[in-house]
Coordinates of C-alpha atoms in Angstrom, one line a residue:
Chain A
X1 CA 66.6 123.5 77.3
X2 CA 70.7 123.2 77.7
X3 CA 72.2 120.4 76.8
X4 CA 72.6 117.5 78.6
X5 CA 76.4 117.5 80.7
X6 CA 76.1 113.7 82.0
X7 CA 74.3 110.6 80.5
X8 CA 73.8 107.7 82.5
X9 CA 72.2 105.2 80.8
X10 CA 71.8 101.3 81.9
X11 CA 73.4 101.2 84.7
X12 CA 73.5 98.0 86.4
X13 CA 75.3 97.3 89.5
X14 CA 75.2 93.9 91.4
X15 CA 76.4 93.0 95.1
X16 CA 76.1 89.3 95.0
X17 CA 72.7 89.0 94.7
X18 CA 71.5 92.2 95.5
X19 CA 71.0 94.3 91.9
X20 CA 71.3 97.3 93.7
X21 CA 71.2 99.2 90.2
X22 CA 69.2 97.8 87.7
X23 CA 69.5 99.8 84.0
X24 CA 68.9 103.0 85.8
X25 CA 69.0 105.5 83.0
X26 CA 69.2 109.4 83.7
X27 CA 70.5 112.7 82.1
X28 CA 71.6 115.7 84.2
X29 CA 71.7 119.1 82.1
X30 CA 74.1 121.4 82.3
X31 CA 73.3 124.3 84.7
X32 CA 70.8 123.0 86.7
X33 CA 69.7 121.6 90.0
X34 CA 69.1 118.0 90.1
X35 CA 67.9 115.6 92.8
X36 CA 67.7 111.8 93.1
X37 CA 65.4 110.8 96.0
X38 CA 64.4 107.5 97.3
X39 CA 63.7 105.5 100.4
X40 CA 67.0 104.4 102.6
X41 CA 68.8 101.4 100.5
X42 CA 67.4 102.3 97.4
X43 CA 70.6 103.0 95.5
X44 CA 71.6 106.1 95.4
X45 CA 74.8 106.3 97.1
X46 CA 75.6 103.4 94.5
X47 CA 74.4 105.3 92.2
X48 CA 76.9 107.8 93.0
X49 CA 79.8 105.6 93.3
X50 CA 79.4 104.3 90.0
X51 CA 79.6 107.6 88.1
X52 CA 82.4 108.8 90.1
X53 CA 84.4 105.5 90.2
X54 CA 84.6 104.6 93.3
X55 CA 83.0 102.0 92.3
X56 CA 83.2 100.1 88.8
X57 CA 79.5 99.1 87.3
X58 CA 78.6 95.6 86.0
X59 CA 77.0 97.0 82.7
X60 CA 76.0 100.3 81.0
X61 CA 77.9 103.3 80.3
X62 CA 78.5 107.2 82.0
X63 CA 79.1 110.2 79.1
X64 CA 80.1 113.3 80.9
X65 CA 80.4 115.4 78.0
X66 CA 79.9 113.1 75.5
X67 CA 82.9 111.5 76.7
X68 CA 82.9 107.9 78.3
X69 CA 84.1 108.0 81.7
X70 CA 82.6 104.4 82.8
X71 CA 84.8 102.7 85.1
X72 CA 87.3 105.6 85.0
X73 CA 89.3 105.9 88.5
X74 CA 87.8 109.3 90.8
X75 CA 91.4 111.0 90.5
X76 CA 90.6 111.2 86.7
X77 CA 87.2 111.7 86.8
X78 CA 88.0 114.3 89.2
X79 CA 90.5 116.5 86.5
X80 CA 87.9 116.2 84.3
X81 CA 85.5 118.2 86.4
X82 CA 83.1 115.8 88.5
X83 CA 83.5 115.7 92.2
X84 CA 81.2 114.5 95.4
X85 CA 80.9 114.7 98.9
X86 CA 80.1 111.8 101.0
X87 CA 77.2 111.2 103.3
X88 CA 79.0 110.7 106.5
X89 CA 81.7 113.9 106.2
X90 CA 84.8 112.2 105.6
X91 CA 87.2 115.2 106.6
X92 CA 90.6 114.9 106.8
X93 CA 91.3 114.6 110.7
X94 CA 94.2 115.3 111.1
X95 CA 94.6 118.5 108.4
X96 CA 93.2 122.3 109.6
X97 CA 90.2 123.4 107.5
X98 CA 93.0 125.7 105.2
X99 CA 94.9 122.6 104.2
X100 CA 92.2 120.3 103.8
X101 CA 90.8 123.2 101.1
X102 CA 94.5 123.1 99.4
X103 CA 94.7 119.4 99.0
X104 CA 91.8 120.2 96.6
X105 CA 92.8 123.1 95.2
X106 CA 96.3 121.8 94.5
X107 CA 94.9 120.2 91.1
X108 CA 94.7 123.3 89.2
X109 CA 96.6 125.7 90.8
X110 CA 99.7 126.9 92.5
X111 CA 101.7 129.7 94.8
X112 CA 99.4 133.1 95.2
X113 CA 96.5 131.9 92.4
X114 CA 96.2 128.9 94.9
X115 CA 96.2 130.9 98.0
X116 CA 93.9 133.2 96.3
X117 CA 91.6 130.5 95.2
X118 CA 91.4 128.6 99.3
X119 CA 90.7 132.2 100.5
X120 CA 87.8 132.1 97.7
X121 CA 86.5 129.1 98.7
X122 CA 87.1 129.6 102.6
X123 CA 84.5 132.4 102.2
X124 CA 81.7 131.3 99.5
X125 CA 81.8 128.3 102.1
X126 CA 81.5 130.7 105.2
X127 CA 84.5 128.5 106.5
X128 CA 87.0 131.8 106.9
X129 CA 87.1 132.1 110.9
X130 CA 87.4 128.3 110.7
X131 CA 90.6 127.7 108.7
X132 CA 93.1 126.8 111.5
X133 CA 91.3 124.9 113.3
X134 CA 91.4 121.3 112.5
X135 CA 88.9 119.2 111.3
X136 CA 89.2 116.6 114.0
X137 CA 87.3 119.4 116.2
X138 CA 84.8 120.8 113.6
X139 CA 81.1 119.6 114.4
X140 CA 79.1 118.0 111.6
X141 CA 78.0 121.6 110.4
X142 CA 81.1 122.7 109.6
X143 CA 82.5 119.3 108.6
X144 CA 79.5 119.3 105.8
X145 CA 81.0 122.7 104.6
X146 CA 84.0 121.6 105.0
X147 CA 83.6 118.7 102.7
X148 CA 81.7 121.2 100.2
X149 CA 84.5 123.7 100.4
X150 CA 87.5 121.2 99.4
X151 CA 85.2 119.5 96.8
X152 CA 84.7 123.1 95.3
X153 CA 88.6 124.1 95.1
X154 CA 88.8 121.0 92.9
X155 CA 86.6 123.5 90.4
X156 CA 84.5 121.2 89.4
X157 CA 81.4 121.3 87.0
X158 CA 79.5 119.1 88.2
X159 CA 79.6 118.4 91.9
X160 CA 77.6 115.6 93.3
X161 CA 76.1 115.9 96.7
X162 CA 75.2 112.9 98.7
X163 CA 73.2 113.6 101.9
X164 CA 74.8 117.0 102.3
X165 CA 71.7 118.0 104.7
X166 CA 71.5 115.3 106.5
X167 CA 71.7 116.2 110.4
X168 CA 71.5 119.5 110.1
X169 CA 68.9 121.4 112.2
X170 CA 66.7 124.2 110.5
X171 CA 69.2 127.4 110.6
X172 CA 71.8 125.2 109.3
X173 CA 70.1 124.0 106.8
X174 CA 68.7 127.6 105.1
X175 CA 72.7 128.1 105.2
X176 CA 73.7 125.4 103.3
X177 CA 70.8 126.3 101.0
X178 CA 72.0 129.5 100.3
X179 CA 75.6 128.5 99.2
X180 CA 74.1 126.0 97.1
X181 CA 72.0 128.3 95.5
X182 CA 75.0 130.7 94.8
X183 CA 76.9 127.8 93.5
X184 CA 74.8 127.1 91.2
X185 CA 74.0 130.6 89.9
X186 CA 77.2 132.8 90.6
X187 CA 79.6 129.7 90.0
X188 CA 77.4 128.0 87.4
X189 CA 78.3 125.2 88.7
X190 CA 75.2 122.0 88.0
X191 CA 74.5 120.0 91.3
X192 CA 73.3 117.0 91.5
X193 CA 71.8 116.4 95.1
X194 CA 71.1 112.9 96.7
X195 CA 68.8 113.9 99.3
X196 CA 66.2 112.8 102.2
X197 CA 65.3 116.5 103.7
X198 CA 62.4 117.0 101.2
X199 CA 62.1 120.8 102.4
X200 CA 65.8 121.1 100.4
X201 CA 65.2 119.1 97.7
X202 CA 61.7 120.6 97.0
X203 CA 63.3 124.0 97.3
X204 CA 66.4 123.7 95.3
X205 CA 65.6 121.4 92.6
X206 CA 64.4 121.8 89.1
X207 CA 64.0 118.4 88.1
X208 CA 63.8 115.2 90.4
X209 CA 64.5 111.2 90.1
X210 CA 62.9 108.9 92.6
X211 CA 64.9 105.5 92.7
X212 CA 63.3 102.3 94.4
X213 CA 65.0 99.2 94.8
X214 CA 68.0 100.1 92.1
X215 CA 65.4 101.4 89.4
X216 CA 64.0 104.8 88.6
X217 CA 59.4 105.2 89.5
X218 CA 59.2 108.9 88.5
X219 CA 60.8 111.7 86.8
X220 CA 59.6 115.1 86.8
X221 CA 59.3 118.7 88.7
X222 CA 59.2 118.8 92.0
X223 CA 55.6 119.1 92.0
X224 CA 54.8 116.2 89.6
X225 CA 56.5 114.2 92.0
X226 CA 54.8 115.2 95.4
X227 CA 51.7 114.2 93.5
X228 CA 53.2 111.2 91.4
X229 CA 51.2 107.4 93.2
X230 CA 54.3 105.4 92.5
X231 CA 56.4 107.5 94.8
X232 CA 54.0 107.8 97.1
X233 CA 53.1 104.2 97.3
X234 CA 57.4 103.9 97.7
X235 CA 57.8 106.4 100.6
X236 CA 54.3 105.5 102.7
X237 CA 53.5 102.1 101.3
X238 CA 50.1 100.9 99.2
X239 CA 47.0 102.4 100.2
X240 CA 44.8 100.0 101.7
X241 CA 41.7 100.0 100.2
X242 CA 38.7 98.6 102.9
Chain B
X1 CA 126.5 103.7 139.3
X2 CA 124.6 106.6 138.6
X3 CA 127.4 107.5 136.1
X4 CA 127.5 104.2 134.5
X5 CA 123.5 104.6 134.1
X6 CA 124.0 108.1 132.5
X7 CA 126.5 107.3 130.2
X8 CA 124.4 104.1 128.8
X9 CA 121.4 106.5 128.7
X10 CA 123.1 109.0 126.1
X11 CA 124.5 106.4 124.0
X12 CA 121.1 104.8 123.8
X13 CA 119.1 107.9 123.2
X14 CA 121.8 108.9 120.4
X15 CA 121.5 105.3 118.5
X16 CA 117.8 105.4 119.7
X17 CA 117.6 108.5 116.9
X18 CA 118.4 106.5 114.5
X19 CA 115.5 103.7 114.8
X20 CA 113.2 106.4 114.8
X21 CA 114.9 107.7 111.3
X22 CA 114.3 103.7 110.4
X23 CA 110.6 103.8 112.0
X24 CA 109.8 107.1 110.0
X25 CA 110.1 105.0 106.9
X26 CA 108.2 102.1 108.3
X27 CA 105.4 104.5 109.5
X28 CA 105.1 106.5 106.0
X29 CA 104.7 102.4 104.5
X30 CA 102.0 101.6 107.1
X31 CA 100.4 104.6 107.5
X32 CA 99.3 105.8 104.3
X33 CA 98.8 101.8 102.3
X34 CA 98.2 99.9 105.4
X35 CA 100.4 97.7 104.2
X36 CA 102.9 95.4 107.1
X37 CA 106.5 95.8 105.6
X38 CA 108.6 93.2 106.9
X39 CA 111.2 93.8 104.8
X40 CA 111.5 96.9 105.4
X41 CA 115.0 96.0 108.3
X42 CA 116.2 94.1 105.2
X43 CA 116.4 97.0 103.5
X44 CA 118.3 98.9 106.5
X45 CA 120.4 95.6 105.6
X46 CA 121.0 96.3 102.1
X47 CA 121.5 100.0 102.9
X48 CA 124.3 99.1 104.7
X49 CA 125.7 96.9 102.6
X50 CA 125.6 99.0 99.7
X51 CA 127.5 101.7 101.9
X52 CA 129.7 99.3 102.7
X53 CA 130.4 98.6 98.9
X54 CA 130.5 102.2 98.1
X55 CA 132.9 102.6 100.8
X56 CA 135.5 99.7 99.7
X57 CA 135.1 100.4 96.2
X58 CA 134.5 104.7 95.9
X59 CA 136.9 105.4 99.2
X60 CA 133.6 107.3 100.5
X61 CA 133.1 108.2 103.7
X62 CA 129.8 105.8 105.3
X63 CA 128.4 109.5 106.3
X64 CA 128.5 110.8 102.6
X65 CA 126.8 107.4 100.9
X66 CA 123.4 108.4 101.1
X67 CA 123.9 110.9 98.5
X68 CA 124.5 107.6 96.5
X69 CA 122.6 105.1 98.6
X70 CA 119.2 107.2 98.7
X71 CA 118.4 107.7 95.8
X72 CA 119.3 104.1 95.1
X73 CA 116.9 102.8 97.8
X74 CA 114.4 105.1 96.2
X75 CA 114.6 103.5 93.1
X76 CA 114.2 100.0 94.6
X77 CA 111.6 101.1 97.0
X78 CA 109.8 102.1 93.7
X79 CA 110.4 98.7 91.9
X80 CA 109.3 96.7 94.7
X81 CA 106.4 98.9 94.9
X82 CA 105.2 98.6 91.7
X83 CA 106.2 94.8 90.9
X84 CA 105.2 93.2 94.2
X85 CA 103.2 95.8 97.0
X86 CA 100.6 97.2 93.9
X87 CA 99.4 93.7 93.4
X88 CA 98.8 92.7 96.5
X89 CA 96.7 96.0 97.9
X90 CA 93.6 94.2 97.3
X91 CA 94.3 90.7 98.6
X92 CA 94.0 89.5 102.0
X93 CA 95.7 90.9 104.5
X94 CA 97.6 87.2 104.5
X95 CA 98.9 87.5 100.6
X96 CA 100.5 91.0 101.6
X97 CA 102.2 89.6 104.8
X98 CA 103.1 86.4 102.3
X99 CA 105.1 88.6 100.0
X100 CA 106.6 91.1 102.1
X101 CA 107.9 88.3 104.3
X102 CA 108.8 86.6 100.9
X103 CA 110.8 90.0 100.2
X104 CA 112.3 89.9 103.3
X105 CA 113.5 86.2 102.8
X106 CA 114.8 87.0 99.1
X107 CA 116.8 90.1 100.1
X108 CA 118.6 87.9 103.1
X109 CA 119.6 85.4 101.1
X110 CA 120.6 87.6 98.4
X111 CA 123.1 89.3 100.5
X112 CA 124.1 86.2 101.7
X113 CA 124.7 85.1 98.5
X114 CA 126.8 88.3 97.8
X115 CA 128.4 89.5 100.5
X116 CA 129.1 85.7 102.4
X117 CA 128.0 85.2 106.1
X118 CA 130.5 87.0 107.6
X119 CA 129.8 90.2 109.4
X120 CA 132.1 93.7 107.2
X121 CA 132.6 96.6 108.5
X122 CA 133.9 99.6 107.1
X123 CA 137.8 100.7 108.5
X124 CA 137.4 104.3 109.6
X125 CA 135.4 107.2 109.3
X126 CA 135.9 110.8 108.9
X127 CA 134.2 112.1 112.1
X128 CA 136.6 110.3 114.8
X129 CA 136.6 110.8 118.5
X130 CA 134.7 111.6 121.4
X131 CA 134.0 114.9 123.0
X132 CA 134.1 115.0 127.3
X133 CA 131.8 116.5 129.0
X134 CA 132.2 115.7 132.8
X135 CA 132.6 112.1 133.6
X136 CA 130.6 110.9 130.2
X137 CA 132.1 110.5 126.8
X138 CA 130.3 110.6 123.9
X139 CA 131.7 109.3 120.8
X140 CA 131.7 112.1 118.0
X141 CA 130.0 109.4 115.5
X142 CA 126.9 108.4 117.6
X143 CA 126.7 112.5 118.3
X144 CA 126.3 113.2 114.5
X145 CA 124.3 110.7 113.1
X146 CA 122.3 111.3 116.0
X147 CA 121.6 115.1 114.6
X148 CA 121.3 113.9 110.9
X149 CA 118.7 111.6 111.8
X150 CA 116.7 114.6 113.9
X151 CA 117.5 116.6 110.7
X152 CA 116.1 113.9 108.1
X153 CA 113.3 113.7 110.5
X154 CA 112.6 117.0 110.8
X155 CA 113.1 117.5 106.6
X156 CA 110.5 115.0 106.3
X157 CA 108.1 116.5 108.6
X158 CA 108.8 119.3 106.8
X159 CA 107.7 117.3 103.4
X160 CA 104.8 116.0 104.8
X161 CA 103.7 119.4 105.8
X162 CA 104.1 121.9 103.6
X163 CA 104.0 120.1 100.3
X164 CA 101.8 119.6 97.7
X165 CA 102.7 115.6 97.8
X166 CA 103.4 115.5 101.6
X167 CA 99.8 116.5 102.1
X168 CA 98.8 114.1 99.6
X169 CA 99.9 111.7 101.0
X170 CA 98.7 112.7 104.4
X171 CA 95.5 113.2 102.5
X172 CA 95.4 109.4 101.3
X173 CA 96.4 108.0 104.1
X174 CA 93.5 110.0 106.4
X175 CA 90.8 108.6 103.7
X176 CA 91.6 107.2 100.3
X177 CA 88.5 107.8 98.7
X178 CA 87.7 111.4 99.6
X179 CA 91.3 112.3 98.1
X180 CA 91.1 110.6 95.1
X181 CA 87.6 112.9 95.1
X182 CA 89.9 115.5 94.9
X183 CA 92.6 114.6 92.5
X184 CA 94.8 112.8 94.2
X185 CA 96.1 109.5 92.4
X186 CA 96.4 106.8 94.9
X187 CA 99.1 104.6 92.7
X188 CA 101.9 107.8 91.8
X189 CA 101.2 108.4 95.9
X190 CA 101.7 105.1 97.4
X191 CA 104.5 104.2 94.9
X192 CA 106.5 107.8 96.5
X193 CA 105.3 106.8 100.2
X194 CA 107.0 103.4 99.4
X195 CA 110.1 104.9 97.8
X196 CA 110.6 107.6 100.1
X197 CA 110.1 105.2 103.2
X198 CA 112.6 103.1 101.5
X199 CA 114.7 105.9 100.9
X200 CA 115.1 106.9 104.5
X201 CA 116.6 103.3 105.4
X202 CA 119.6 104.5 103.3
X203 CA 119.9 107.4 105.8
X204 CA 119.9 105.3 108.6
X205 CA 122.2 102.6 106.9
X206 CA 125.5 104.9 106.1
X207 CA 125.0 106.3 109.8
X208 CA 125.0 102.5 111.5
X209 CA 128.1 101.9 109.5
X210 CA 130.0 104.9 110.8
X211 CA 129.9 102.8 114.4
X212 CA 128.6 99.5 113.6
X213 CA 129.3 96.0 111.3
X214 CA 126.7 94.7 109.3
X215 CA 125.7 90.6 108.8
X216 CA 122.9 89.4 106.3
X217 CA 120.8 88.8 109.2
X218 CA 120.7 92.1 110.5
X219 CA 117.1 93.1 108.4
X220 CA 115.5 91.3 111.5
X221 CA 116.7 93.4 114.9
X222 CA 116.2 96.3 112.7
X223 CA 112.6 95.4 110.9
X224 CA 111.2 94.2 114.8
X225 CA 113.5 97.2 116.6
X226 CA 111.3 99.8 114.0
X227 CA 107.9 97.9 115.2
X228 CA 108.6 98.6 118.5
X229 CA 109.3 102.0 117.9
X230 CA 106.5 102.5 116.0
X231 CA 104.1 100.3 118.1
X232 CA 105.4 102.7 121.0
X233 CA 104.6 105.9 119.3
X234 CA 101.4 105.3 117.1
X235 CA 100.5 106.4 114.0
X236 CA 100.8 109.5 112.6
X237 CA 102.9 111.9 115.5
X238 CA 106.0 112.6 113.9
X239 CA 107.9 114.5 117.6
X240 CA 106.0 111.2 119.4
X241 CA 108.2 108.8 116.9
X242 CA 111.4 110.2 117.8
X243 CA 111.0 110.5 121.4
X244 CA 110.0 106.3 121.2
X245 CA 112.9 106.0 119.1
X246 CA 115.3 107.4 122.0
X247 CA 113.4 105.5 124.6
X248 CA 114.0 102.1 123.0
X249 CA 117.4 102.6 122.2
X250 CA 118.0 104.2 125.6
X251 CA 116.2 100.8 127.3
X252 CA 118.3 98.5 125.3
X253 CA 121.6 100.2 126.2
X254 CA 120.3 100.5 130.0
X255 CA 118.9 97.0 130.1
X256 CA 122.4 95.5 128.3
X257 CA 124.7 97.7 130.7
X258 CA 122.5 96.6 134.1
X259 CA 121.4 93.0 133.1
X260 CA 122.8 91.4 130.3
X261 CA 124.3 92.1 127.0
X262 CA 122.2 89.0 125.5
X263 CA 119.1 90.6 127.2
X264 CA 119.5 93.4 124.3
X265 CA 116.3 92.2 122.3
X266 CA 113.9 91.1 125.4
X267 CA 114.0 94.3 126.7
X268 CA 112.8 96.3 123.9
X269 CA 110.0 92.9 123.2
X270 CA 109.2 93.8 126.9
X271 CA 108.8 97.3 126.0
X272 CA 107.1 96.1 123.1
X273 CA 104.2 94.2 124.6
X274 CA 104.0 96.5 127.8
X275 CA 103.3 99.7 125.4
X276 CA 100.4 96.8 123.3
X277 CA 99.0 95.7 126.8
X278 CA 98.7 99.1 128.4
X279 CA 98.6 101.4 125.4
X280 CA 97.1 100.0 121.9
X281 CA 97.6 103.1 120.4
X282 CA 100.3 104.3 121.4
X283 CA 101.9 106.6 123.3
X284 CA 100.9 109.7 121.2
X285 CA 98.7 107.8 118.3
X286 CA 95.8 109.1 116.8
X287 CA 94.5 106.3 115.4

């Protein structure tokens, strides 16, 4: 078993009254394919926010490394090798595909390496017939890859993927599957995906959270947790017994 | 008549150049921290002061200063940034308006307190005369700071393009959040979007004082006048700023020649809340 590459533990997040994390506790290892799952409202955008700083957490800590990066600001977080995409693609409108991918890529490199690495990117992403055109035009396919392809020329080690299937219809899907899949075992890059298309999640991931109302029900492989009551009982309610 | 109309049209649409040098500054503020700088004619104000000072003191020609006077208003546009703006970016909307109108206040009455009431104006300038062509004159001093103004704008756009910072700050002012995702620190790039919008005033101040006198209560016309021209062209169109730019100055000129010299500010307000009534967005706004 590698080791771990992030450590959440206690995380506690409050919105007035609403504890939309409560000590959620969780390590991702390095290399692998991770998924938090959940019923709608159950956290894990939060959960997100909170270990990427967008936002800051009322109590517990984030290691990424063995390094505390609790309440660090994203642009720091971000040199340090954690990135995400957001649910809804949050494209740059008015930037074409290529400079949208530079922005990113702009952190570690520059001139013909940086050239060389959006051209890189452009095609892992299947984004290369795409680059002038500008995002403001792109439909929510592309803008999903988009978003991937720019988080990716960051160079990140651990990217964070929030909804990233959302939307998409079958074809779509098996394509964004793919790149993930080489991502994570060309690039050797770990994912952690935040995800309601179970067919993905089921597919991709080696090991699964299931978050309710801010706090973790199961752990496990992706067949313990088909088979696990507690998530069961959180996706399709108590069984009634008569 | 027809002449007379002419004539007032190209000195408008040369001066106009200049607001939209002025509203490029105001825009790059706006645009990318969302933040309502009413100080911002003040510091066309102080520009123009300080070129007046260099002027007096150096000998230097008003159209040389802003090799002094920007990186100057850099400088300031830094300080006020980080001492005063920073603080108040997650406030109320109300605290921000409070302390940039508080800015705007302090800088008057500091140059009131410096330079007195009364209006100075540099002697002369280097680029003298007028050039014919046909019945019109244009006066050779309007004619190039009417080109140095495209120029700075075009250098900007320039910046803003093909940059690594220009497209950051693009990049922040699309969607903060996503581009601090990607690197991007939102303080180093508000703090330059502030400088450099402050920056550009300087531009715009040595070329008003090649033609024009400058009072402590100037910051006003100029801080409303860049509204308008902003308001007119929308956020984030570069070519749509300059071409609001020369229609507000060309209205004002047109409206003060035809109507009344005293009508010089209702026309552009006109302008102002015709383009807000009709147009929201702008004339070529994205957002």
């Amino acid at each position: 078993m590698s080791a771990p590459i992030l450590q959440v533990s206690q995380l506690t997040k409050r919105f007035g009254n609403l504890v939309a994390l409560n000590g959620v506790s969780l390590e991702i290892r390095e290399g692998e394919i991770f998924s938090i799952i959940g019923p709608n409202g159950a956290g894990k955008t939060t959960l997100f926010f909170n270990i990427i700083g967008l936002q800051k957490p009322d109590a517990g800590r984030v290691l990424f490394k063995g390094t505390d990066i609790t309440g660090k600001s994203p642009h720091k977080i971000c040199h340090l090798g954690i990135t995400c995409t957001f649910q809804v693609p949050r494209a740059f409108a008015n930037m074409t595909v290529e400079e949208t991918v530079r922005v990113g890529a702009y952190k570690r490199y520059q001139g013909r390496e940086m050239s060389q690495k959006v051209d890189e990117v452009l095609r892992i992403c299947e984004l290369e017939e795409y680059r002038h055109q500008r995002c403001s035009d792109m439909g929510l396919a592309h803008l999903r890859r988009v978003e991937l392809a720019r988080a990716l020329a960051t160079e990140p080690v651990l990217l964070l993927l929030d909804e990233s299937g959302a939307g998409l219809n079958p074809s779509e899907l098996t394509g964004l599957m793919d790149i993930l899949h080489r991502l994570n075992e060309e690039m050797h890059i770990t994912l952690c995906i935040v995800e309601h298309v179970m067919q993905m999640v089921m597919s991709l991931a080696q090991r699964i959270v299931v978050l309710d109302h801010g706090e973790i029900i199961a752990e496990g492989s992706p067949q313990e947790i088909s088979t696990h009551p507690r998530v069961i009982e959180a996706y399709l309610g108590k069984r009634v017994v008569c | 008549m027809t002449e007379t109309f002419l004539q007032n049209l190209i000195n408008g649409a040369l001066t106009g150049c200049i607001y939209a040098l002025i509203a490029l500054g105001l825009s790059l503020i706006f645009g990318v921290m969302n933040v309502v700088n009413f100080a911002h004619g003040d510091f066309v104000m102080l520009s123009m002061y300080l070129t007046f000072w260099i002027g007096v003191w150096a000998g230097m020609d008003a159209f040389i200063t802003p090799l002094i006077t920007f990186p100057a208003l850099f400088l300031i546009g830094l300080l006020a940034y980080n001492a005063l703006i920073d603080r108040t970016l997650r406030q109320k909307y109300v605290t921000q308006i409070a302390v940039t109108v508080g800015l705007m206040t302090f800088l008057r009455a500091l140059a009131q307190l410096i330079w007195k009431a009364q209006p100075r104006a540099l002697p002369y300038s280097l680029i003298q005369g007028s050039i014919q062509i046909g019945p019109y004159t244009i006066l050779a001093s309007r004619l190039v700071s009417a080109v140095v103004s495209v120029l700075a704008i075009a250098g900007v756009y320039l910046f803003l393009s093909r940059t690594w910072a220009g497209r950051a700050i693009r990049a922040a002012s699309d969607d903060l959040d996503a581009a601090s995702l990607l690197g991007i620190p939102y303080r180093q790039t508000y703090a330059l979007a502030f400088g450099l919008g402050s920056a550009l005033t300087a531009i715009a101040g040595g070329l008003l004082m090649t033609f024009q006198q400058v009072d402590p209560t100037m910051g006003v016309r100029f801080g409303l006048l860049s509204w308008c021209v902003l308001a007119m062209a929308g956020l984030g169109s570069i070519p749509g700023l300059l071409i609001s730019g020369i229609i507000v100055g060309a209205a004002e000129a047109i409206g003060m020649s035809f109507w009344d010299p005293r009508a010089r500010s209702l026309i552009v307000y006109l302008l102002f809340i015709l383009v807000l009534w009709l147009r929201p967005r702008g004339l070529f706004g994205r957002k």
